[in-house]
CSV table of C-alpha atoms and ligand atoms in Angstrom, one decimal:
chain,number,residue,atom,x,y,z
A,1,MET,CA,111.5,92.7,67.2
A,2,PRO,CA,108.7,91.5,64.9
A,3,ASP,CA,111.1,89.0,63.4
A,4,GLN,CA,112.1,87.7,66.8
A,5,ILE,CA,108.4,87.3,67.7
A,6,ALA,CA,107.6,85.6,64.5
A,7,TYR,CA,110.4,83.1,65.1
A,8,GLU,CA,109.2,82.4,68.7
A,9,LEU,CA,105.6,81.9,67.4
A,10,SER,CA,106.6,79.4,64.7
A,11,THR,CA,109.0,77.4,66.8
A,12,ARG,CA,107.4,77.6,70.2
A,13,TYR,CA,104.1,79.3,70.8
A,14,THR,CA,102.0,78.4,67.7
A,15,PRO,CA,104.1,75.9,65.8
A,16,TYR,CA,101.2,74.1,64.2
A,17,ALA,CA,98.7,77.0,63.9
A,18,ASP,CA,98.3,79.9,61.5
A,19,ASP,CA,99.2,82.8,63.8
A,20,ALA,CA,99.2,85.4,61.0
A,21,ALA,CA,95.4,85.0,60.7
A,22,VAL,CA,94.9,86.0,64.4
A,23,LEU,CA,97.8,88.1,65.6
A,24,ASP,CA,99.2,91.4,64.6
A,25,LEU,CA,103.0,91.1,65.0
A,26,GLU,CA,103.7,94.8,64.6
A,27,GLN,CA,101.3,95.5,67.4
A,28,ILE,CA,102.7,92.9,69.7
A,29,ALA,CA,106.2,94.1,69.0
A,30,SER,CA,105.3,97.7,69.9
A,31,LYS,CA,104.1,96.5,73.3
A,32,SER,CA,106.8,94.0,74.1
A,33,ILE,CA,109.9,94.6,76.1
A,34,ASN,CA,113.1,92.7,75.7
A,35,ALA,CA,113.9,90.9,78.9
A,36,PHE,CA,117.6,91.8,78.4
A,37,ASP,CA,116.9,95.5,77.8
A,38,ARG,CA,116.8,97.2,81.2
A,39,PRO,CA,116.6,100.9,80.4
A,40,LEU,CA,115.9,101.9,84.1
A,41,ALA,CA,118.6,99.8,85.7
A,42,SER,CA,120.1,102.7,87.6
A,43,LEU,CA,116.9,104.2,88.9
A,44,HIS,CA,115.6,103.8,92.5
A,45,LEU,CA,112.0,105.1,92.6
A,46,ALA,CA,109.7,105.3,95.6
A,47,LEU,CA,106.0,105.2,95.0
A,48,ASP,CA,103.6,106.7,97.6
A,49,PRO,CA,100.1,105.4,97.2
A,50,GLY,CA,98.4,108.5,98.6
A,51,HIS,CA,96.1,108.2,101.7
A,52,VAL,CA,95.3,104.9,103.4
A,53,GLY,CA,91.9,103.5,102.4
A,54,GLY,CA,90.1,100.6,104.2
A,55,ILE,CA,88.5,101.5,107.5
A,56,TRP,CA,90.3,104.9,107.4
A,57,ALA,CA,88.8,106.1,104.2
A,58,ASP,CA,85.9,107.7,106.0
A,59,TRP,CA,88.3,109.6,108.3
A,60,GLU,CA,90.3,110.7,105.3
A,61,TRP,CA,87.1,112.0,103.6
A,62,ARG,CA,88.0,109.8,100.8
A,63,ASN,CA,85.1,107.4,100.7
A,64,PHE,CA,81.9,107.9,98.7
A,65,ARG,CA,79.4,106.3,96.3
A,66,ILE,CA,76.4,107.7,94.6
A,67,SER,CA,73.9,105.0,95.2
A,68,GLU,CA,73.7,101.9,97.4
A,69,GLU,CA,74.2,99.5,94.5
A,70,ASP,CA,77.5,101.2,93.6
A,71,TYR,CA,81.0,100.2,94.8
A,72,TRP,CA,82.6,102.5,97.4
A,73,ILE,CA,85.2,104.7,95.8
A,74,ARG,CA,88.2,105.0,98.1
A,75,GLU,CA,91.2,106.9,96.7
A,76,GLY,CA,93.7,105.1,99.0
A,77,GLU,CA,92.6,101.7,97.7
A,78,LEU,CA,92.6,102.6,94.0
A,79,VAL,CA,96.0,104.2,94.0
A,80,LEU,CA,97.5,101.2,95.9
A,81,GLU,CA,96.6,99.0,92.9
A,82,VAL,CA,98.0,101.6,90.5
A,83,ALA,CA,101.3,101.6,92.5
A,84,GLN,CA,101.6,97.8,92.4
A,85,ARG,CA,101.0,97.8,88.7
A,86,ILE,CA,103.6,100.5,88.2
A,87,ARG,CA,106.1,98.6,90.4
A,88,THR,CA,105.7,95.4,88.3
A,89,ARG,CA,106.2,97.3,85.0
A,90,LEU,CA,109.2,99.4,86.1
A,91,THR,CA,110.9,96.5,87.9
A,92,ASN,CA,110.7,94.6,84.6
A,93,LEU,CA,112.5,97.6,83.0
A,94,GLY,CA,115.3,97.3,85.6
A,95,ALA,CA,114.3,100.0,88.2
A,96,GLU,CA,114.3,99.4,91.9
A,97,VAL,CA,110.8,100.3,93.1
A,98,THR,CA,109.8,100.8,96.8
A,99,LEU,CA,106.2,101.3,97.9
A,100,LEU,CA,105.6,103.3,101.0
A,101,ARG,CA,102.7,101.1,102.0
A,102,GLU,CA,101.4,97.7,100.9
A,103,ASP,CA,98.0,97.6,102.5
A,104,TYR,CA,95.2,99.7,103.8
A,105,GLN,CA,96.9,100.5,107.1
A,106,PRO,CA,98.7,103.7,108.1
A,107,ILE,CA,102.4,103.6,108.3
A,108,ASN,CA,102.5,106.2,111.1
A,109,PRO,CA,103.3,104.3,114.3
A,110,MET,CA,101.6,106.9,116.4
A,111,ASN,CA,97.8,106.6,116.9
A,112,PHE,CA,95.2,109.2,117.7
A,113,ILE,CA,95.9,109.0,121.5
A,114,ASP,CA,99.4,110.4,120.8
A,115,TYR,CA,97.8,113.4,119.1
A,116,TRP,CA,95.2,114.0,121.9
A,117,PRO,CA,97.1,116.9,123.6
A,118,LEU,CA,97.7,118.6,120.2
A,119,ALA,CA,94.0,118.2,119.3
A,120,ALA,CA,92.8,119.3,122.7
A,121,ALA,CA,94.9,122.5,122.4
A,122,GLU,CA,93.1,123.4,119.2
A,123,LYS,CA,89.5,122.9,120.6
A,124,MET,CA,88.0,125.4,123.0
A,125,PRO,CA,87.0,123.7,126.2
A,126,PRO,CA,83.3,123.4,126.9
A,127,THR,CA,81.8,126.5,128.6
A,128,GLU,CA,78.9,124.6,130.2
A,129,PRO,CA,79.5,121.9,132.8
A,130,SER,CA,76.7,119.7,131.4
A,131,PHE,CA,77.4,116.1,130.5
A,132,LYS,CA,76.3,116.7,126.9
A,133,SER,CA,78.7,119.5,126.3
A,134,GLN,CA,81.6,117.6,127.9
A,135,LEU,CA,80.8,114.6,125.6
A,136,ASP,CA,80.5,116.9,122.5
A,137,HIS,CA,83.9,118.4,123.3
A,138,ALA,CA,85.6,115.0,123.9
A,139,LEU,CA,84.2,113.8,120.5
A,140,LYS,CA,85.5,116.9,118.7
A,141,VAL,CA,88.9,116.4,120.2
A,142,ARG,CA,88.9,112.7,119.4
A,143,ASN,CA,87.9,113.4,115.8
A,144,ARG,CA,90.6,116.0,115.4
A,145,ALA,CA,93.2,113.7,116.9
A,146,ILE,CA,92.3,110.9,114.5
A,147,ARG,CA,92.5,113.3,111.5
A,148,LEU,CA,95.9,114.5,112.8
A,149,ALA,CA,97.2,110.9,113.0
A,150,ILE,CA,95.7,109.7,109.7
A,151,VAL,CA,96.5,112.8,107.6
A,152,ARG,CA,99.1,115.1,108.9
A,153,GLY,CA,101.1,112.6,111.0
A,154,GLU,CA,100.8,110.1,108.2
A,155,ILE,CA,102.3,112.5,105.6
A,156,ALA,CA,105.0,113.5,108.0
A,157,GLU,CA,106.0,109.9,108.7
A,158,ARG,CA,106.0,109.1,104.9
A,159,ALA,CA,108.3,112.0,104.3
A,160,ARG,CA,110.6,110.9,107.2
A,161,LEU,CA,110.7,107.3,105.8
A,162,VAL,CA,111.7,108.6,102.4
A,163,ASN,CA,114.3,111.0,103.7
A,164,GLU,CA,115.9,108.8,106.3
A,165,VAL,CA,115.3,105.2,105.4
A,166,ILE,CA,114.4,104.6,101.7
A,167,ARG,CA,116.5,107.5,100.3
A,168,PRO,CA,115.3,106.9,96.7
A,169,ASP,CA,116.4,108.9,93.6
A,170,VAL,CA,112.8,110.2,93.2
A,171,LEU,CA,109.4,109.9,94.8
A,172,ILE,CA,106.1,109.8,92.9
A,173,SER,CA,103.0,110.2,95.0
A,174,LEU,CA,99.8,108.8,93.4
A,175,HIS,CA,96.4,110.4,93.9
A,176,ILE,CA,93.1,110.7,92.1
A,177,ASN,CA,91.5,114.1,92.2
A,178,ALA,CA,87.9,114.9,93.2
A,179,ALA,CA,85.9,118.1,92.6
A,180,GLU,CA,83.9,120.1,95.1
A,181,TRP,CA,80.4,118.6,95.4
A,182,PRO,CA,77.8,120.9,93.7
A,183,ASP,CA,76.1,122.8,96.6
A,184,GLY,CA,77.7,120.2,99.0
A,185,ASN,CA,75.3,117.7,97.5
A,186,ARG,CA,77.1,114.4,97.7
A,187,ASP,CA,74.9,112.5,95.3
A,188,GLN,CA,75.4,114.7,92.3
A,189,LEU,CA,78.2,114.0,89.9
A,190,VAL,CA,80.0,116.9,88.1
A,191,ASP,CA,80.6,117.3,84.4
A,192,GLY,CA,84.3,118.3,84.1
A,193,ASP,CA,87.1,115.7,84.1
A,194,HIS,CA,90.8,116.7,84.0
A,195,ALA,CA,94.3,115.8,85.1
A,196,HIS,CA,97.5,117.4,86.4
A,197,VAL,CA,100.7,116.8,88.2
A,198,LEU,CA,102.2,118.9,91.1
A,199,ILE,CA,105.7,119.8,92.2
A,200,PHE,CA,106.9,121.9,95.1
A,201,GLY,CA,106.5,125.7,94.8
A,202,CYS,CA,104.1,128.6,95.1
A,203,LEU,CA,104.5,129.5,98.8
A,204,SER,CA,102.2,132.2,100.0
A,205,GLU,CA,103.3,135.2,102.0
A,206,THR,CA,102.0,133.7,105.2
A,207,GLU,CA,103.7,130.4,104.5
A,208,LEU,CA,107.0,132.1,103.7
A,209,ALA,CA,106.9,133.9,107.0
A,210,SER,CA,107.0,130.6,108.9
A,211,PRO,CA,110.6,129.6,109.9
A,212,ASN,CA,109.8,125.9,109.3
A,213,GLN,CA,108.6,126.6,105.8
A,214,GLN,CA,111.7,128.8,105.2
A,215,VAL,CA,114.0,125.9,106.2
A,216,ARG,CA,112.2,123.6,103.7
A,217,LEU,CA,112.3,126.1,100.9
A,218,LEU,CA,116.1,126.6,101.4
A,219,GLU,CA,116.6,122.8,101.4
A,220,LYS,CA,114.6,122.3,98.3
A,221,LEU,CA,116.2,125.3,96.5
A,222,SER,CA,119.7,124.1,97.3
A,223,ASN,CA,119.7,120.3,97.1
A,224,GLY,CA,119.2,120.1,93.3
A,225,SER,CA,115.7,118.5,93.5
A,226,GLY,CA,114.0,121.4,91.7
A,227,THR,CA,115.4,120.8,88.3
A,228,VAL,CA,114.7,117.1,88.4
A,229,GLU,CA,111.1,117.8,89.6
A,230,ALA,CA,110.6,120.2,86.7
A,231,GLN,CA,111.8,117.6,84.1
A,232,LEU,CA,110.2,114.6,85.6
A,233,GLY,CA,107.0,116.6,86.2
A,234,ALA,CA,106.9,117.7,82.6
A,235,ALA,CA,107.4,114.1,81.4
A,236,LEU,CA,104.7,112.8,83.7
A,237,GLY,CA,102.4,115.7,83.0
A,238,SER,CA,102.5,115.3,79.2
A,239,ALA,CA,102.3,111.5,79.4
A,240,LEU,CA,99.3,111.8,81.6
A,241,ILE,CA,97.4,114.1,79.2
A,242,GLU,CA,98.3,112.0,76.2
A,243,THR,CA,97.4,108.7,77.9
A,244,THR,CA,94.2,109.8,79.5
A,245,GLY,CA,93.0,112.2,76.7
A,246,LEU,CA,91.9,114.5,79.5
A,247,PRO,CA,92.4,118.3,79.5
A,248,ALA,CA,94.9,119.8,81.9
A,249,SER,CA,93.4,121.0,85.2
A,250,ASP,CA,93.2,124.7,85.9
A,251,TYR,CA,93.8,126.4,89.3
A,252,GLN,CA,92.0,129.6,89.9
A,253,GLY,CA,93.5,131.7,92.6
A,254,ARG,CA,97.1,132.0,93.9
A,255,ASN,CA,97.7,128.6,95.6
A,256,ALA,CA,99.3,127.1,92.5
A,257,ILE,CA,101.1,128.2,89.4
A,258,ARG,CA,101.9,126.8,86.0
A,259,ILE,CA,105.7,126.7,85.5
A,260,ASP,CA,106.1,125.3,81.9
A,261,PRO,CA,104.1,126.9,79.0
A,262,GLU,CA,104.8,123.7,77.0
A,263,VAL,CA,103.1,121.5,79.7
A,264,PRO,CA,99.9,123.1,81.0
A,265,SER,CA,99.2,120.1,83.2
A,266,LEU,CA,102.3,120.8,85.4
A,267,TRP,CA,101.7,123.0,88.4
A,268,ALA,CA,103.8,124.1,91.4
A,269,ARG,CA,102.0,124.0,94.8
A,270,ASN,CA,103.1,124.0,98.4
A,271,LEU,CA,101.7,120.7,99.6
A,272,MET,CA,103.0,119.2,102.8
A,273,LEU,CA,104.5,116.1,101.2
A,274,LEU,CA,106.1,118.0,98.3
A,275,ARG,CA,107.7,120.4,100.9
A,276,LEU,CA,108.9,117.8,103.4
A,277,VAL,CA,110.5,115.3,101.0
A,278,ASP,CA,114.1,116.0,100.2
A,279,CYS,CA,114.5,114.1,97.0
A,280,PRO,CA,112.7,115.2,93.8
A,281,THR,CA,109.0,114.5,94.2
A,282,VAL,CA,106.1,114.6,91.8
A,283,LEU,CA,102.5,114.2,92.9
A,284,MET,CA,100.0,112.9,90.3
A,285,GLU,CA,96.4,114.1,90.3
A,286,PRO,CA,94.6,112.5,87.3
A,287,TYR,CA,90.8,112.1,86.9
A,288,ILE,CA,87.9,113.6,88.9
A,289,THR,CA,86.4,110.6,90.8
A,290,ASN,CA,83.1,112.3,91.2
A,291,SER,CA,82.8,113.3,87.5
A,292,HIS,CA,80.3,111.4,85.3
A,293,SER,CA,83.0,110.0,83.1
A,294,SER,CA,85.6,108.8,85.7
A,295,TYR,CA,82.9,107.6,88.2
A,296,ALA,CA,81.5,105.3,85.6
A,297,ARG,CA,84.9,104.0,84.6
A,298,ILE,CA,85.9,103.4,88.3
A,299,GLN,CA,82.6,101.5,88.9
A,300,LYS,CA,83.4,99.4,85.8
A,301,ALA,CA,86.9,98.7,87.0
A,302,LEU,CA,85.8,97.7,90.5
A,303,ARG,CA,83.0,95.4,89.1
A,304,ALA,CA,85.5,93.6,86.9
A,305,ARG,CA,87.8,93.0,89.9
A,306,GLU,CA,85.0,91.8,92.1
A,307,TYR,CA,83.9,89.2,89.6
A,308,HIS,CA,87.4,88.4,88.4
A,309,GLU,CA,86.4,89.3,84.9
A,310,PRO,CA,88.9,90.4,82.2
A,311,LEU,CA,89.6,94.0,82.8
A,312,PRO,CA,87.9,96.5,80.5
A,313,ALA,CA,90.0,97.6,77.5
A,314,ASP,CA,89.9,101.1,78.8
A,315,ASP,CA,90.5,100.1,82.5
A,316,ILE,CA,91.1,103.4,84.4
A,317,LEU,CA,93.7,102.0,86.8
A,318,VAL,CA,95.7,100.3,84.0
A,319,GLU,CA,95.5,103.5,82.1
A,320,TYR,CA,96.8,105.5,85.1
A,321,ALA,CA,99.7,103.0,85.5
A,322,ASP,CA,100.5,103.3,81.8
A,323,ALA,CA,100.7,107.1,82.0
A,324,VAL,CA,103.2,106.9,84.9
A,325,VAL,CA,105.4,104.2,83.2
A,326,THR,CA,105.5,106.2,80.0
A,327,GLY,CA,106.4,109.4,81.8
A,328,VAL,CA,109.2,107.7,83.8
A,329,LEU,CA,110.6,106.1,80.7
A,330,ARG,CA,110.6,109.4,78.9
A,331,ALA,CA,112.5,111.1,81.7
A,332,TYR,CA,115.0,108.3,82.5
A,333,GLU,CA,115.4,106.0,79.6
A,334,ARG,CA,118.9,105.9,78.4
B,1,ZN,ZN1,94.6,112.4,97.2
């Protein structure tokens, strides 16, 4: 590879200049890919940029900034860029990559009106006949209906699309984590920053008692997705920790469990998307958006994009994409 690059530099790119004084050939070689080498040629990967972003970010409770001079942090928008970066890189390596969304719009064709009866059934009707209490009730139902459309209905539709239309080999769902606000105080950043990945598992007793959950558990147990999830999850989990330098997240309580002592960043958890998707699915949860370290890096990343500046060397979204590409290559490179 370095010989090839040296040849191209001397005959094409820098024929009349001393490239050795400026360029490190070994370093370029280590980052280059051979256009004819397509190690992922047989892989069809779907990428789910988690959430929606845009005008929906508020309804998703995925929209915050610490001060008015800062950029809004919207998970759905950040992970869409990460997904697009991953698609470019993996497509170059020969994979077929399908994104579940390309903009800040829900893919769920149903809107909140469709969820109105469901939402109304959840909210106690007003006890007083006053106009104010009727209005309060209607607003509560509307808010719940929007949440059902934009969160639960959206996840269900994404799972349906993957299972019935896209039918990829694997799905990777991209998220960025956030921590509970200290004392509910939404202008105070937290100290800890960490990363993990999730695969399906860890059903509670109540969940296991539900017939729908039983059906999904049986499907996931018998369709062979579990082994691939464990392997791809381990590859992505270790690549994530190495690339970001962050410690592995820790779950307290019984809603998640570590399944591989070698990979402390890999956890099993019964999340709706992980349960509903038939094919092997891994959900990424790097960074804590409201931590001092990641908040500053995201602000820097957004500023560079707004002013069309060169991206910072430690750009957080590029780093995220790097981690996923490394993990996928480790799991699938032949
Ligand atoms: Zn998320």
